[in-house]
PDB file of C-alpha atoms in Angstrom:
ATOM      1  CA  GLY A  59     -24.989   3.531  -2.906  1.00 55.00           C
ATOM      2  CA  GLN A  60     -21.508   4.884  -2.925  1.00 56.00           C
ATOM      3  CA  GLN A  61     -19.262   4.063  -5.366  1.00 78.00           C
ATOM      4  CA  VAL A  62     -15.398   4.081  -5.731  1.00 88.00           C
ATOM      5  CA  MET A  63     -14.018   3.636  -8.947  1.00 92.00           C
ATOM      6  CA  GLN A  64     -10.873   2.796  -9.642  1.00 95.00           C
ATOM      7  CA  ILE A  65      -8.522   2.584 -12.793  1.00 96.00           C
ATOM      8  CA  PRO A  66      -6.506   1.124 -14.170  1.00 96.00           C
ATOM      9  CA  GLN A  67      -7.450  -2.330 -13.139  1.00 94.00           C
ATOM     10  CA  TYR A  68      -3.933  -3.139 -14.183  1.00 96.00           C
ATOM     11  CA  GLN A  69      -0.544  -1.802 -15.021  1.00 97.00           C
ATOM     12  CA  HIS A  70       2.756  -3.299 -16.234  1.00 97.00           C
ATOM     13  CA  VAL A  71       5.847  -0.994 -16.203  1.00 97.00           C
ATOM     14  CA  GLN A  72       9.459  -1.540 -16.733  1.00 98.00           C
ATOM     15  CA  GLU A  73      11.297  -0.571 -13.832  1.00 98.00           C
ATOM     16  CA  GLY A  74      12.110   2.903 -13.741  1.00 98.00           C
ATOM     17  CA  GLU A  75       8.835   4.019 -15.130  1.00 98.00           C
ATOM     18  CA  ASP A  76       6.323   6.089 -13.504  1.00 98.00           C
ATOM     19  CA  PHE A  77       3.187   4.507 -12.474  1.00 97.00           C
ATOM     20  CA  THR A  78      -0.459   6.509 -11.869  1.00 98.00           C
ATOM     21  CA  THR A  79      -3.571   5.017 -10.474  1.00 98.00           C
ATOM     22  CA  TYR A  80      -7.075   7.055  -9.996  1.00 98.00           C
ATOM     23  CA  CYS A  81      -9.699   6.840  -8.074  1.00 97.00           C
ATOM     24  CA  ASN A  82     -13.179   8.476  -8.715  1.00 96.00           C
ATOM     25  CA  SER A  83     -16.037   8.623  -5.926  1.00 93.00           C
ATOM     26  CA  SER A  84     -19.911   9.053  -6.763  1.00 87.00           C
ATOM     27  CA  THR A  85     -20.014  11.379  -3.835  1.00 89.00           C
ATOM     28  CA  THR A  86     -17.937  13.936  -2.109  1.00 91.00           C
ATOM     29  CA  LEU A  87     -15.709  12.528   0.165  1.00 91.00           C
ATOM     30  CA  SER A  88     -14.645  13.379   3.758  1.00 89.00           C
ATOM     31  CA  ASN A  89     -11.146  11.933   3.728  1.00 91.00           C
ATOM     32  CA  ILE A  90      -9.541   9.083   1.439  1.00 94.00           C
ATOM     33  CA  GLN A  91      -7.295   6.581   2.533  1.00 95.00           C
ATOM     34  CA  TRP A  92      -4.773   4.457   0.115  1.00 97.00           C
ATOM     35  CA  TYR A  93      -3.509   1.020   1.168  1.00 98.00           C
ATOM     36  CA  LYS A  94      -1.083  -1.101  -0.515  1.00 98.00           C
ATOM     37  CA  GLN A  95      -1.324  -5.251  -0.614  1.00 97.00           C
ATOM     38  CA  ARG A  96       1.681  -7.201  -1.499  1.00 97.00           C
ATOM     39  CA  PRO A  97       1.233 -10.434  -3.361  1.00 95.00           C
ATOM     40  CA  GLY A  98      -0.040 -12.946  -0.630  1.00 94.00           C
ATOM     41  CA  GLY A  99      -0.506 -10.447   1.984  1.00 96.00           C
ATOM     42  CA  HIS A 100      -2.799  -7.924   3.515  1.00 97.00           C
ATOM     43  CA  PRO A 101      -3.840  -4.652   2.965  1.00 97.00           C
ATOM     44  CA  VAL A 102      -1.583  -1.983   4.674  1.00 97.00           C
ATOM     45  CA  PHE A 103      -2.593   1.676   4.983  1.00 96.00           C
ATOM     46  CA  LEU A 104      -0.296   4.307   3.215  1.00 97.00           C
ATOM     47  CA  ILE A 105      -1.811   7.851   3.875  1.00 96.00           C
ATOM     48  CA  GLN A 106      -4.946   9.534   4.304  1.00 94.00           C
ATOM     49  CA  LEU A 107      -5.973  12.726   2.626  1.00 95.00           C
ATOM     50  CA  VAL A 108      -8.717  15.157   4.392  1.00 92.00           C
ATOM     51  CA  LYS A 109      -8.145  18.514   2.569  1.00 94.00           C
ATOM     52  CA  SER A 110      -9.617  19.933  -0.662  1.00 96.00           C
ATOM     53  CA  GLY A 111      -6.526  19.788  -2.986  1.00 97.00           C
ATOM     54  CA  GLU A 112      -4.325  18.334  -0.742  1.00 97.00           C
ATOM     55  CA  VAL A 113      -0.851  16.870  -1.591  1.00 98.00           C
ATOM     56  CA  LYS A 114       1.283  14.542   0.050  1.00 98.00           C
ATOM     57  CA  LYS A 115       4.547  12.864  -0.475  1.00 98.00           C
ATOM     58  CA  GLN A 116       6.042   9.766   0.683  1.00 97.00           C
ATOM     59  CA  LYS A 117       9.515   9.664  -0.906  1.00 97.00           C
ATOM     60  CA  ARG A 118       8.739   8.492  -4.452  1.00 98.00           C
ATOM     61  CA  LEU A 119       4.925   8.707  -3.818  1.00 98.00           C
ATOM     62  CA  THR A 120       2.637  11.583  -4.529  1.00 98.00           C
ATOM     63  CA  PHE A 121      -0.999  11.642  -3.107  1.00 98.00           C
ATOM     64  CA  GLN A 122      -3.531  14.029  -4.240  1.00 98.00           C
ATOM     65  CA  PHE A 123      -6.935  14.710  -3.383  1.00 98.00           C
ATOM     66  CA  GLY A 124      -9.171  16.656  -6.008  1.00 97.00           C
ATOM     67  CA  GLU A 125     -10.390  20.457  -5.255  1.00 96.00           C
ATOM     68  CA  ALA A 126     -14.206  18.774  -5.241  1.00 96.00           C
ATOM     69  CA  LYS A 127     -12.871  15.879  -2.778  1.00 95.00           C
ATOM     70  CA  LYS A 128     -14.584  13.210  -5.286  1.00 95.00           C
ATOM     71  CA  ASN A 129     -10.988  12.165  -6.853  1.00 96.00           C
ATOM     72  CA  SER A 130      -7.641  10.911  -6.051  1.00 98.00           C
ATOM     73  CA  SER A 131      -4.681   9.834  -7.320  1.00 98.00           C
ATOM     74  CA  LEU A 132      -1.327   7.833  -6.489  1.00 98.00           C
ATOM     75  CA  HIS A 133       1.694   8.402  -8.351  1.00 98.00           C
ATOM     76  CA  ILE A 134       4.972   6.504  -8.227  1.00 98.00           C
ATOM     77  CA  THR A 135       7.996   8.149  -9.239  1.00 98.00           C
ATOM     78  CA  ALA A 136      10.587   5.698 -11.135  1.00 98.00           C
ATOM     79  CA  THR A 137       8.989   2.462  -9.917  1.00 98.00           C
ATOM     80  CA  GLN A 138      10.917  -0.305  -8.410  1.00 98.00           C
ATOM     81  CA  THR A 139      10.594  -4.040  -7.993  1.00 97.00           C
ATOM     82  CA  THR A 140       9.466  -3.544  -4.282  1.00 97.00           C
ATOM     83  CA  ASP A 141       6.770  -1.153  -5.468  1.00 98.00           C
ATOM     84  CA  VAL A 142       4.749  -4.485  -7.075  1.00 98.00           C
ATOM     85  CA  GLY A 143       1.302  -4.950  -5.581  1.00 97.00           C
ATOM     86  CA  THR A 144      -2.598  -3.895  -5.376  1.00 97.00           C
ATOM     87  CA  TYR A 145      -2.817  -0.415  -4.557  1.00 98.00           C
ATOM     88  CA  PHE A 146      -6.293   0.410  -3.043  1.00 97.00           C
ATOM     89  CA  CYS A 147      -8.129   3.791  -2.579  1.00 96.00           C
ATOM     90  CA  ALA A 148     -10.884   3.764   0.126  1.00 94.00           C
ATOM     91  CA  GLY A 149     -13.461   5.941   1.121  1.00 90.00           C
ATOM     92  CA  PRO A 150     -16.179   6.417   4.012  1.00 87.00           C
ATOM     93  CA  TRP A 151     -19.985   6.324   3.327  1.00 82.00           C
ATOM     94  CA  SER A 152     -22.475   6.901   5.470  1.00 77.00           C
ATOM     95  CA  GLN A 153     -25.360   4.815   6.194  1.00 71.00           C
ATOM     96  CA  GLY A 154     -28.237   5.202   8.666  1.00 68.00           C
ATOM     97  CA  GLY A 155     -26.240   7.219  11.047  1.00 68.00           C
ATOM     98  CA  SER A 156     -22.859   4.976  10.991  1.00 72.00           C
ATOM     99  CA  GLU A 157     -19.894   4.981   8.571  1.00 78.00           C
ATOM    100  CA  LYS A 158     -18.221   2.375   6.311  1.00 85.00           C
ATOM    101  CA  LEU A 159     -15.396   1.996   4.432  1.00 88.00           C
ATOM    102  CA  VAL A 160     -15.922   1.286   1.017  1.00 89.00           C
ATOM    103  CA  PHE A 161     -12.681   0.383  -1.356  1.00 92.00           C
ATOM    104  CA  GLY A 162     -12.136   0.774  -4.829  1.00 92.00           C
ATOM    105  CA  LYS A 163     -11.466  -2.750  -6.838  1.00 93.00           C
ATOM    106  CA  GLY A 164      -7.487  -1.648  -6.914  1.00 95.00           C
ATOM    107  CA  THR A 165      -4.854  -1.504  -9.201  1.00 97.00           C
ATOM    108  CA  LYS A 166      -2.352  -4.142  -9.480  1.00 96.00           C
ATOM    109  CA  LEU A 167       0.959  -3.131 -10.639  1.00 98.00           C
ATOM    110  CA  THR A 168       3.508  -5.450 -11.900  1.00 97.00           C
ATOM    111  CA  VAL A 169       7.062  -4.283 -12.706  1.00 97.00           C
ATOM    112  CA  ASN A 170       9.549  -5.826 -15.244  1.00 95.00           C
ATOM    113  CA  PRO A 171      13.256  -5.579 -13.778  1.00 93.00           C
TER     114      PRO A 171
ATOM    115  CA  ASN B 189       0.995  -5.870  20.590  1.00 65.00           C
ATOM    116  CA  ALA B 190      -0.441  -8.391  18.532  1.00 78.00           C
ATOM    117  CA  GLY B 191      -2.730  -6.153  16.218  1.00 94.00           C
ATOM    118  CA  VAL B 192      -5.337  -8.068  14.331  1.00 97.00           C
ATOM    119  CA  THR B 193      -5.390 -11.515  14.904  1.00 97.00           C
ATOM    120  CA  GLN B 194      -7.332 -13.920  12.607  1.00 98.00           C
ATOM    121  CA  THR B 195      -7.888 -17.688  12.520  1.00 97.00           C
ATOM    122  CA  PRO B 196      -7.458 -19.975  11.157  1.00 97.00           C
ATOM    123  CA  LYS B 197      -5.422 -18.997   8.185  1.00 97.00           C
ATOM    124  CA  PHE B 198      -6.310 -21.653   5.898  1.00 97.00           C
ATOM    125  CA  GLN B 199      -9.936 -23.650   5.755  1.00 97.00           C
ATOM    126  CA  VAL B 200     -11.606 -26.389   3.607  1.00 98.00           C
ATOM    127  CA  LEU B 201     -15.200 -26.796   4.069  1.00 97.00           C
ATOM    128  CA  LYS B 202     -17.703 -29.049   2.322  1.00 98.00           C
ATOM    129  CA  THR B 203     -20.831 -27.169   0.852  1.00 98.00           C
ATOM    130  CA  GLY B 204     -23.553 -27.190   3.549  1.00 97.00           C
ATOM    131  CA  GLN B 205     -21.420 -27.100   6.424  1.00 97.00           C
ATOM    132  CA  SER B 206     -21.037 -24.147   9.133  1.00 96.00           C
ATOM    133  CA  MET B 207     -17.935 -22.646  10.393  1.00 97.00           C
ATOM    134  CA  THR B 208     -16.690 -19.301  12.171  1.00 98.00           C
ATOM    135  CA  LEU B 209     -13.732 -17.116  11.503  1.00 98.00           C
ATOM    136  CA  GLN B 210     -12.325 -15.524  14.152  1.00 98.00           C
ATOM    137  CA  CYS B 211     -11.118 -12.039  14.556  1.00 98.00           C
ATOM    138  CA  ALA B 212      -9.565 -10.365  17.567  1.00 98.00           C
ATOM    139  CA  GLN B 213      -7.869  -7.055  18.192  1.00 97.00           C
ATOM    140  CA  ASP B 214      -6.172  -5.653  21.186  1.00 95.00           C
ATOM    141  CA  MET B 215      -5.970  -2.051  20.209  1.00 94.00           C
ATOM    142  CA  ASN B 216      -9.303  -1.030  22.018  1.00 92.00           C
ATOM    143  CA  HIS B 217     -10.766  -0.061  18.418  1.00 92.00           C
ATOM    144  CA  GLU B 218     -14.593   0.500  18.003  1.00 91.00           C
ATOM    145  CA  TYR B 219     -14.829  -0.307  14.426  1.00 91.00           C
ATOM    146  CA  MET B 220     -14.265  -3.860  13.050  1.00 94.00           C
ATOM    147  CA  SER B 221     -15.387  -4.889   9.734  1.00 95.00           C
ATOM    148  CA  TRP B 222     -15.020  -8.127   7.547  1.00 97.00           C
ATOM    149  CA  TYR B 223     -14.146  -8.048   3.831  1.00 97.00           C
ATOM    150  CA  ARG B 224     -13.996 -10.727   1.193  1.00 97.00           C
ATOM    151  CA  GLN B 225     -11.407 -10.516  -1.667  1.00 97.00           C
ATOM    152  CA  ASP B 226     -12.094 -12.112  -4.773  1.00 94.00           C
ATOM    153  CA  PRO B 227      -9.639 -11.901  -7.852  1.00 86.00           C
ATOM    154  CA  GLY B 228     -10.766  -8.641  -9.849  1.00 82.00           C
ATOM    155  CA  MET B 229     -13.295  -7.625  -7.244  1.00 85.00           C
ATOM    156  CA  GLY B 230     -11.105  -5.611  -4.961  1.00 90.00           C
ATOM    157  CA  LEU B 231     -12.368  -5.620  -0.955  1.00 94.00           C
ATOM    158  CA  ARG B 232     -16.005  -5.935  -0.677  1.00 94.00           C
ATOM    159  CA  LEU B 233     -17.389  -5.260   2.808  1.00 93.00           C
ATOM    160  CA  ILE B 234     -19.631  -8.039   4.355  1.00 96.00           C
ATOM    161  CA  HIS B 235     -20.697  -7.011   7.660  1.00 96.00           C
ATOM    162  CA  TYR B 236     -19.085  -3.944  10.044  1.00 93.00           C
ATOM    163  CA  SER B 237     -19.827  -2.985  13.733  1.00 92.00           C
ATOM    164  CA  VAL B 238     -19.195   0.580  14.793  1.00 88.00           C
ATOM    165  CA  GLY B 239     -19.048  -0.818  18.691  1.00 90.00           C
ATOM    166  CA  ALA B 240     -19.770  -3.945  21.154  1.00 93.00           C
ATOM    167  CA  GLY B 241     -23.349  -4.661  20.577  1.00 94.00           C
ATOM    168  CA  ILE B 242     -23.812  -2.932  17.393  1.00 92.00           C
ATOM    169  CA  THR B 243     -23.520  -4.616  13.879  1.00 94.00           C
ATOM    170  CA  ASP B 244     -24.717  -3.572  10.197  1.00 92.00           C
ATOM    171  CA  GLN B 245     -24.715  -4.965   6.677  1.00 92.00           C
ATOM    172  CA  GLY B 246     -22.087  -3.932   4.055  1.00 91.00           C
ATOM    173  CA  GLU B 247     -22.130  -4.629   0.258  1.00 90.00           C
ATOM    174  CA  VAL B 248     -22.337  -8.623   0.575  1.00 94.00           C
ATOM    175  CA  PRO B 249     -23.953  -9.542   3.732  1.00 96.00           C
ATOM    176  CA  ASN B 250     -26.080 -12.857   2.229  1.00 96.00           C
ATOM    177  CA  GLY B 251     -24.933 -16.048   3.854  1.00 96.00           C
ATOM    178  CA  TYR B 252     -23.016 -14.696   6.711  1.00 98.00           C
ATOM    179  CA  ASN B 253     -23.692 -13.633  10.248  1.00 97.00           C
ATOM    180  CA  VAL B 254     -21.971 -11.531  12.831  1.00 98.00           C
ATOM    181  CA  SER B 255     -21.977 -10.616  16.350  1.00 96.00           C
ATOM    182  CA  ARG B 256     -20.096  -8.113  18.779  1.00 97.00           C
ATOM    183  CA  SER B 257     -20.193  -8.794  22.188  1.00 97.00           C
ATOM    184  CA  THR B 258     -16.789  -7.411  23.286  1.00 97.00           C
ATOM    185  CA  THR B 259     -14.836  -4.642  22.084  1.00 95.00           C
ATOM    186  CA  GLU B 260     -12.194  -7.235  21.363  1.00 97.00           C
ATOM    187  CA  ASP B 261     -13.843  -9.908  18.852  1.00 98.00           C
ATOM    188  CA  PHE B 262     -15.883  -9.932  15.851  1.00 98.00           C
ATOM    189  CA  PRO B 263     -16.410 -13.480  14.708  1.00 98.00           C
ATOM    190  CA  LEU B 264     -17.871 -14.107  11.095  1.00 98.00           C
ATOM    191  CA  ARG B 265     -20.026 -17.039  10.851  1.00 98.00           C
ATOM    192  CA  LEU B 266     -20.925 -18.937   7.924  1.00 97.00           C
ATOM    193  CA  LEU B 267     -24.030 -20.766   8.514  1.00 92.00           C
ATOM    194  CA  SER B 268     -24.197 -23.190   5.375  1.00 97.00           C
ATOM    195  CA  ALA B 269     -21.163 -22.716   3.102  1.00 97.00           C
ATOM    196  CA  ALA B 270     -21.286 -22.377  -0.564  1.00 97.00           C
ATOM    197  CA  PRO B 271     -19.057 -22.837  -3.220  1.00 97.00           C
ATOM    198  CA  SER B 272     -19.665 -19.034  -3.955  1.00 97.00           C
ATOM    199  CA  GLN B 273     -18.186 -18.172  -0.685  1.00 98.00           C
ATOM    200  CA  THR B 274     -14.584 -19.762  -1.741  1.00 98.00           C
ATOM    201  CA  SER B 275     -12.391 -16.236  -0.842  1.00 98.00           C
ATOM    202  CA  VAL B 276     -10.287 -14.564   1.077  1.00 98.00           C
ATOM    203  CA  TYR B 277     -11.368 -13.346   4.206  1.00 98.00           C
ATOM    204  CA  PHE B 278      -9.910 -10.048   5.684  1.00 98.00           C
ATOM    205  CA  CYS B 279     -10.971  -8.576   9.256  1.00 98.00           C
ATOM    206  CA  ALA B 280     -10.068  -5.047   9.850  1.00 96.00           C
ATOM    207  CA  SER B 281     -10.233  -2.620  12.995  1.00 94.00           C
ATOM    208  CA  SER B 282      -9.696   1.189  13.442  1.00 91.00           C
ATOM    209  CA  TYR B 283     -10.422   3.771  15.926  1.00 86.00           C
ATOM    210  CA  SER B 284     -13.512   5.266  15.017  1.00 73.00           C
ATOM    211  CA  GLY B 285     -15.034   7.775  17.304  1.00 61.00           C
ATOM    212  CA  GLY B 286     -18.072   7.292  15.504  1.00 53.00           C
ATOM    213  CA  HIS B 287     -16.146   7.495  11.719  1.00 59.00           C
ATOM    214  CA  VAL B 288     -13.942   5.825   9.700  1.00 59.00           C
ATOM    215  CA  ASN B 289     -11.529   8.397   9.449  1.00 66.00           C
ATOM    216  CA  THR B 290      -8.615   6.720  10.816  1.00 82.00           C
ATOM    217  CA  GLU B 291      -6.110   3.924   9.683  1.00 89.00           C
ATOM    218  CA  ALA B 292      -7.468   0.419   9.242  1.00 93.00           C
ATOM    219  CA  PHE B 293      -5.239  -2.383  10.437  1.00 95.00           C
ATOM    220  CA  PHE B 294      -6.081  -5.764   8.668  1.00 97.00           C
ATOM    221  CA  GLY B 295      -5.545  -9.278   9.910  1.00 97.00           C
ATOM    222  CA  GLN B 296      -3.758 -11.705   7.759  1.00 97.00           C
ATOM    223  CA  GLY B 297      -6.695 -13.013   6.008  1.00 97.00           C
ATOM    224  CA  THR B 298      -8.402 -16.478   6.202  1.00 97.00           C
ATOM    225  CA  ARG B 299      -8.135 -18.286   2.823  1.00 97.00           C
ATOM    226  CA  LEU B 300     -11.201 -20.342   2.648  1.00 98.00           C
ATOM    227  CA  THR B 301     -12.193 -23.042   0.079  1.00 97.00           C
ATOM    228  CA  VAL B 302     -15.707 -24.477   0.010  1.00 98.00           C
ATOM    229  CA  VAL B 303     -15.919 -27.892  -2.257  1.00 97.00           C
TER     230      VAL B 303
END
């Protein structure tokens, strides 16, 4: 079945340092989505990437979709304490004519002020 | 606009008890799903539905049943609770058009403990 692998599992940074999490799929994806979950909260949608090689920015966050549409990354520049949380990537996988959204295991980011 | 509403927020069950986790959305979304979240395991898909009357299994369906009689509701039933089902459960919905290509909206979660 489809697997969405995410690394690293944990990342601890000093405030102001950069942070990157990587997502790799065993199959080509039609799109990839990124979510953020604050401690004690629920996942919240950040962005969706659809095109090969696509790069999107949201303030200090930069999202990339690989040329082969099998990998993606999220980069945060100059982390702040508000960036704390777990970041998930998710991709669609087709099964028997229907699709399901499969999540990576997430990268938990902690930021030391 | 309430979005996705899950009840209850917390629940403690004894082994062998049954219960239903409720999930309702008011966005007319076709696609609804249930995930469980355990430390270090991410979000694992239990069951999902692409529309009323249609359900399918995800990665970890054993011990859980679902039904989708209306577009709005997607309850998750635990038939005989086991300690291994202690977890945080999230319901999610999205507009699909047959594809999971759009933003998923999550409920607040249900923290279930089975003793």
